[in-house]
């Protein structure tokens, strides 16, 4: 079995937002849509406080509530753990947006471009009219993963099979891989470091882990 997960070392993230920019360029998401966001938080008790930068997005849960409420079966979960949306089946009801504990889903009702009325060349190439009026979110760059796998590459190891946000991270804070493989990079990181997941109390079993030494930020 394979389950792909993301691991973020909060001790290394510098809040540069490069992952956010890489995601927008790769997926040509429209203004106001950020599949990969970095939340700037302050933790600790004054005067002993510090800033913690926390990348967030779809957590690719093992038990995704978005899938349970979807009336059209547009949201699904692959055998490798990646949660997907079939834009041809989505009816734009927004139930999944309400059900997601991570506020990771978006809906765009009409096309919009980064620089006014004219789309950039990247926006022209990546524009998909099926994504208007339906739910959308981070896909872990599933098309890149599948293309890489077809060429015998390993997601999380080979850049051509790895999500754009991970490839772009300047500090090496973001890692991706198969948690079911005990020798994978993510498995080793989780064995050797303290970690947590967001809203574990919801029982969603998210596929997004955070490395952190102290109390949860």
Short mmCIF file of C-alpha atoms in Angstrom, two decimals:
data_model
loop_
_atom_site.label_atom_id
_atom_site.label_comp_id
_atom_site.label_asym_id
_atom_site.label_seq_id
_atom_site.Cartn_x
_atom_site.Cartn_y
_atom_site.Cartn_z
CA UNK A 1 0.00 0.00 0.00
CA UNK A 2 1.01 3.61 -0.56
CA UNK A 3 -0.09 6.74 1.25
CA UNK A 4 1.40 10.04 0.23
CA UNK A 5 1.72 12.69 2.95
CA UNK A 6 3.28 16.09 3.45
CA UNK A 7 5.65 16.82 6.32
CA UNK A 8 6.53 20.40 7.27
CA UNK A 9 9.28 21.26 9.73
CA UNK A 10 7.99 24.40 11.46
CA UNK A 11 11.46 24.97 12.91
CA UNK A 12 12.81 25.49 9.42
CA UNK A 13 10.02 27.42 7.68
CA UNK A 14 11.03 31.07 7.25
CA UNK A 15 7.69 32.35 5.97
CA UNK A 16 9.06 33.36 2.58
CA UNK A 17 5.82 32.35 0.79
CA UNK A 18 7.79 30.75 -2.04
CA UNK A 19 5.63 27.64 -1.78
CA UNK A 20 2.52 29.80 -2.18
CA UNK A 21 3.97 31.48 -5.26
CA UNK A 22 5.11 28.17 -6.76
CA UNK A 23 1.64 26.71 -6.28
CA UNK A 24 -0.03 29.69 -7.94
CA UNK A 25 2.35 29.62 -10.91
CA UNK A 26 2.07 25.85 -11.36
CA UNK A 27 -1.70 25.68 -11.06
CA UNK A 28 -2.56 29.20 -12.28
CA UNK A 29 -5.05 29.64 -9.46
CA UNK A 30 -7.06 32.82 -9.74
CA UNK A 31 -6.73 35.92 -7.53
CA UNK A 32 -7.91 35.21 -4.00
CA UNK A 33 -7.34 31.46 -4.35
CA UNK A 34 -4.40 30.00 -2.46
CA UNK A 35 -4.19 26.23 -2.41
CA UNK A 36 -0.99 26.57 -0.38
CA UNK A 37 -1.08 29.32 2.26
CA UNK A 38 1.43 30.17 4.98
CA UNK A 39 -0.15 31.35 8.22
CA UNK A 40 1.97 33.74 10.34
CA UNK A 41 1.36 33.00 14.05
CA UNK A 42 2.74 34.28 17.33
CA UNK A 43 3.32 31.64 20.03
CA UNK A 44 4.45 31.77 23.63
CA UNK A 45 3.71 34.13 26.52
CA UNK A 46 4.95 37.71 26.52
CA UNK A 47 7.79 38.57 26.62
CA UNK A 48 8.96 35.09 25.56
CA UNK A 49 7.23 34.91 22.21
CA UNK A 50 8.21 33.89 18.70
CA UNK A 51 6.75 33.80 15.21
CA UNK A 52 5.87 30.47 13.66
CA UNK A 53 5.11 30.16 9.97
CA UNK A 54 2.69 27.35 9.17
CA UNK A 55 1.97 26.16 5.62
CA UNK A 56 -1.62 24.98 5.32
CA UNK A 57 -3.95 23.65 2.66
CA UNK A 58 -5.89 20.49 1.89
CA UNK A 59 -4.79 17.89 4.44
CA UNK A 60 -5.70 14.90 2.22
CA UNK A 61 -7.45 13.15 5.09
CA UNK A 62 -7.93 9.39 5.31
CA UNK A 63 -11.51 10.04 6.41
CA UNK A 64 -12.32 13.30 4.59
CA UNK A 65 -15.56 14.95 5.73
CA UNK A 66 -15.72 16.76 2.39
CA UNK A 67 -16.22 13.42 0.68
CA UNK A 68 -18.91 12.30 3.11
CA UNK A 69 -21.13 15.33 2.46
CA UNK A 70 -20.66 15.50 -1.31
CA UNK A 71 -24.07 14.73 -2.89
CA UNK A 72 -22.68 14.15 -6.38
CA UNK A 73 -19.69 11.91 -5.49
CA UNK A 74 -17.40 14.51 -7.08
CA UNK A 75 -14.97 14.31 -4.17
CA UNK A 76 -13.12 11.03 -3.94
CA UNK A 77 -10.04 9.51 -2.36
CA UNK A 78 -7.47 7.54 -4.32
CA UNK A 79 -5.83 4.37 -3.06
CA UNK A 80 -2.65 6.37 -2.44
CA UNK A 81 -4.50 8.73 -0.07
CA UNK A 82 -4.81 11.76 -2.37
CA UNK A 83 -8.23 13.43 -2.13
CA UNK A 84 -9.51 14.49 -5.54
CA UNK A 85 -12.35 16.48 -7.11
CA UNK A 86 -14.03 15.49 -10.37
CA UNK A 87 -14.94 18.86 -11.87
CA UNK A 88 -17.35 17.22 -14.30
CA UNK A 89 -19.40 15.81 -11.40
CA UNK A 90 -19.21 18.76 -8.99
CA UNK A 91 -22.45 20.76 -8.87
CA UNK A 92 -20.98 23.68 -6.89
CA UNK A 93 -23.21 23.21 -3.84
CA UNK A 94 -20.35 24.15 -1.46
CA UNK A 95 -21.24 21.49 1.12
CA UNK A 96 -17.62 20.34 1.08
CA UNK A 97 -16.37 23.86 1.77
CA UNK A 98 -18.51 24.03 4.89
CA UNK A 99 -17.52 20.52 6.04
CA UNK A 100 -13.74 21.00 5.68
CA UNK A 101 -12.19 21.77 9.10
CA UNK A 102 -9.13 23.25 7.37
CA UNK A 103 -10.84 25.88 5.17
CA UNK A 104 -8.92 24.42 2.26
CA UNK A 105 -11.52 24.62 -0.51
CA UNK A 106 -12.42 27.45 -2.83
CA UNK A 107 -15.03 28.22 -5.46
CA UNK A 108 -14.63 30.75 -8.26
CA UNK A 109 -17.83 31.90 -9.95
CA UNK A 110 -16.25 33.70 -12.90
CA UNK A 111 -12.77 33.91 -14.46
CA UNK A 112 -10.37 36.50 -13.07
CA UNK A 113 -6.74 37.22 -13.90
CA UNK A 114 -3.75 38.39 -11.91
CA UNK A 115 -3.15 41.52 -13.98
CA UNK A 116 -6.53 42.84 -15.02
CA UNK A 117 -8.57 41.79 -18.04
CA UNK A 118 -5.87 39.88 -19.91
CA UNK A 119 -4.58 36.50 -18.69
CA UNK A 120 -0.86 35.81 -18.66
CA UNK A 121 0.58 33.08 -20.85
CA UNK A 122 0.66 30.70 -17.88
CA UNK A 123 -2.96 31.49 -17.05
CA UNK A 124 -3.95 30.86 -20.68
CA UNK A 125 -2.23 27.48 -20.70
CA UNK A 126 -3.60 26.34 -17.35
CA UNK A 127 -7.11 27.78 -17.59
CA UNK A 128 -9.74 25.07 -17.26
CA UNK A 129 -13.35 26.24 -17.72
CA UNK A 130 -14.54 23.16 -15.78
CA UNK A 131 -13.12 24.76 -12.61
CA UNK A 132 -15.53 27.70 -12.71
CA UNK A 133 -18.44 27.41 -10.33
CA UNK A 134 -17.17 24.22 -8.69
CA UNK A 135 -15.04 23.33 -5.68
CA UNK A 136 -11.27 23.35 -6.03
CA UNK A 137 -8.28 22.75 -3.76
CA UNK A 138 -4.71 21.50 -3.49
CA UNK A 139 -4.22 18.22 -5.34
CA UNK A 140 -0.66 17.47 -4.14
CA UNK A 141 0.16 18.19 -7.83
CA UNK A 142 -1.35 14.82 -8.68
CA UNK A 143 -0.72 15.23 -12.40
CA UNK A 144 3.00 15.66 -11.71
CA UNK A 145 3.00 12.64 -9.41
CA UNK A 146 1.24 10.41 -11.92
CA UNK A 147 3.45 11.55 -14.78
CA UNK A 148 6.54 10.89 -12.70
CA UNK A 149 5.34 7.46 -11.62
CA UNK A 150 4.75 6.53 -15.26
CA UNK A 151 8.44 7.27 -15.84
CA UNK A 152 9.62 5.22 -12.88
CA UNK A 153 10.31 8.24 -10.67
CA UNK A 154 9.74 8.41 -6.91
CA UNK A 155 7.50 11.16 -5.49
CA UNK A 156 9.30 13.11 -2.79
CA UNK A 157 12.70 12.06 -4.13
CA UNK A 158 12.65 13.00 -7.80
CA UNK A 159 11.61 16.64 -8.43
CA UNK A 160 9.70 15.68 -11.59
CA UNK A 161 7.37 13.55 -9.46
CA UNK A 162 7.08 15.90 -6.48
CA UNK A 163 4.61 18.73 -5.66
CA UNK A 164 5.73 22.20 -6.71
CA UNK A 165 5.58 23.63 -3.19
CA UNK A 166 8.08 21.05 -1.95
CA UNK A 167 10.42 21.59 -4.88
CA UNK A 168 10.39 25.35 -4.30
CA UNK A 169 11.00 25.39 -0.52
CA UNK A 170 14.24 27.31 0.04
CA UNK A 171 14.79 26.03 3.57
CA UNK A 172 13.96 22.37 3.02
CA UNK A 173 11.09 22.66 5.49
CA UNK A 174 8.62 20.83 3.23
CA UNK A 175 8.94 17.14 2.44
CA UNK A 176 6.68 14.71 0.60
CA UNK A 177 6.62 10.95 0.36
CA UNK A 178 5.05 7.59 1.12
CA UNK A 179 4.39 7.15 4.83
CA UNK A 180 3.75 3.43 4.30
CA UNK A 181 7.37 2.97 3.22
CA UNK A 182 9.44 2.77 6.44
CA UNK A 183 12.54 3.85 4.54
CA UNK A 184 10.99 6.92 2.93
CA UNK A 185 12.10 10.44 3.80
CA UNK A 186 8.81 11.26 5.52
CA UNK A 187 8.78 8.07 7.59
CA UNK A 188 12.29 8.79 8.85
CA UNK A 189 11.40 12.38 9.73
CA UNK A 190 8.34 11.32 11.71
CA UNK A 191 10.25 8.63 13.58
CA UNK A 192 13.04 10.99 14.54
CA UNK A 193 11.06 14.13 15.44
CA UNK A 194 8.15 15.25 17.58
CA UNK A 195 5.15 16.00 15.39
CA UNK A 196 1.45 16.76 15.36
CA UNK A 197 -1.44 17.14 12.94
CA UNK A 198 -4.11 19.82 12.82
CA UNK A 199 -7.53 19.11 14.31
CA UNK A 200 -6.79 15.47 15.00
CA UNK A 201 -9.75 15.59 17.38
CA UNK A 202 -12.02 15.71 14.31
CA UNK A 203 -11.04 12.14 13.47
CA UNK A 204 -10.15 12.96 9.86
CA UNK A 205 -6.68 11.35 10.03
CA UNK A 206 -5.02 14.13 7.98
CA UNK A 207 -2.08 13.40 5.70
CA UNK A 208 -0.25 16.58 6.66
CA UNK A 209 2.25 16.43 9.53
CA UNK A 210 4.07 19.22 11.35
CA UNK A 211 7.42 18.79 13.08
CA UNK A 212 7.67 20.87 16.25
CA UNK A 213 9.53 20.49 19.56
CA UNK A 214 7.33 22.48 21.93
CA UNK A 215 3.64 22.84 22.62
CA UNK A 216 1.50 23.11 19.53
CA UNK A 217 1.56 26.63 18.07
#
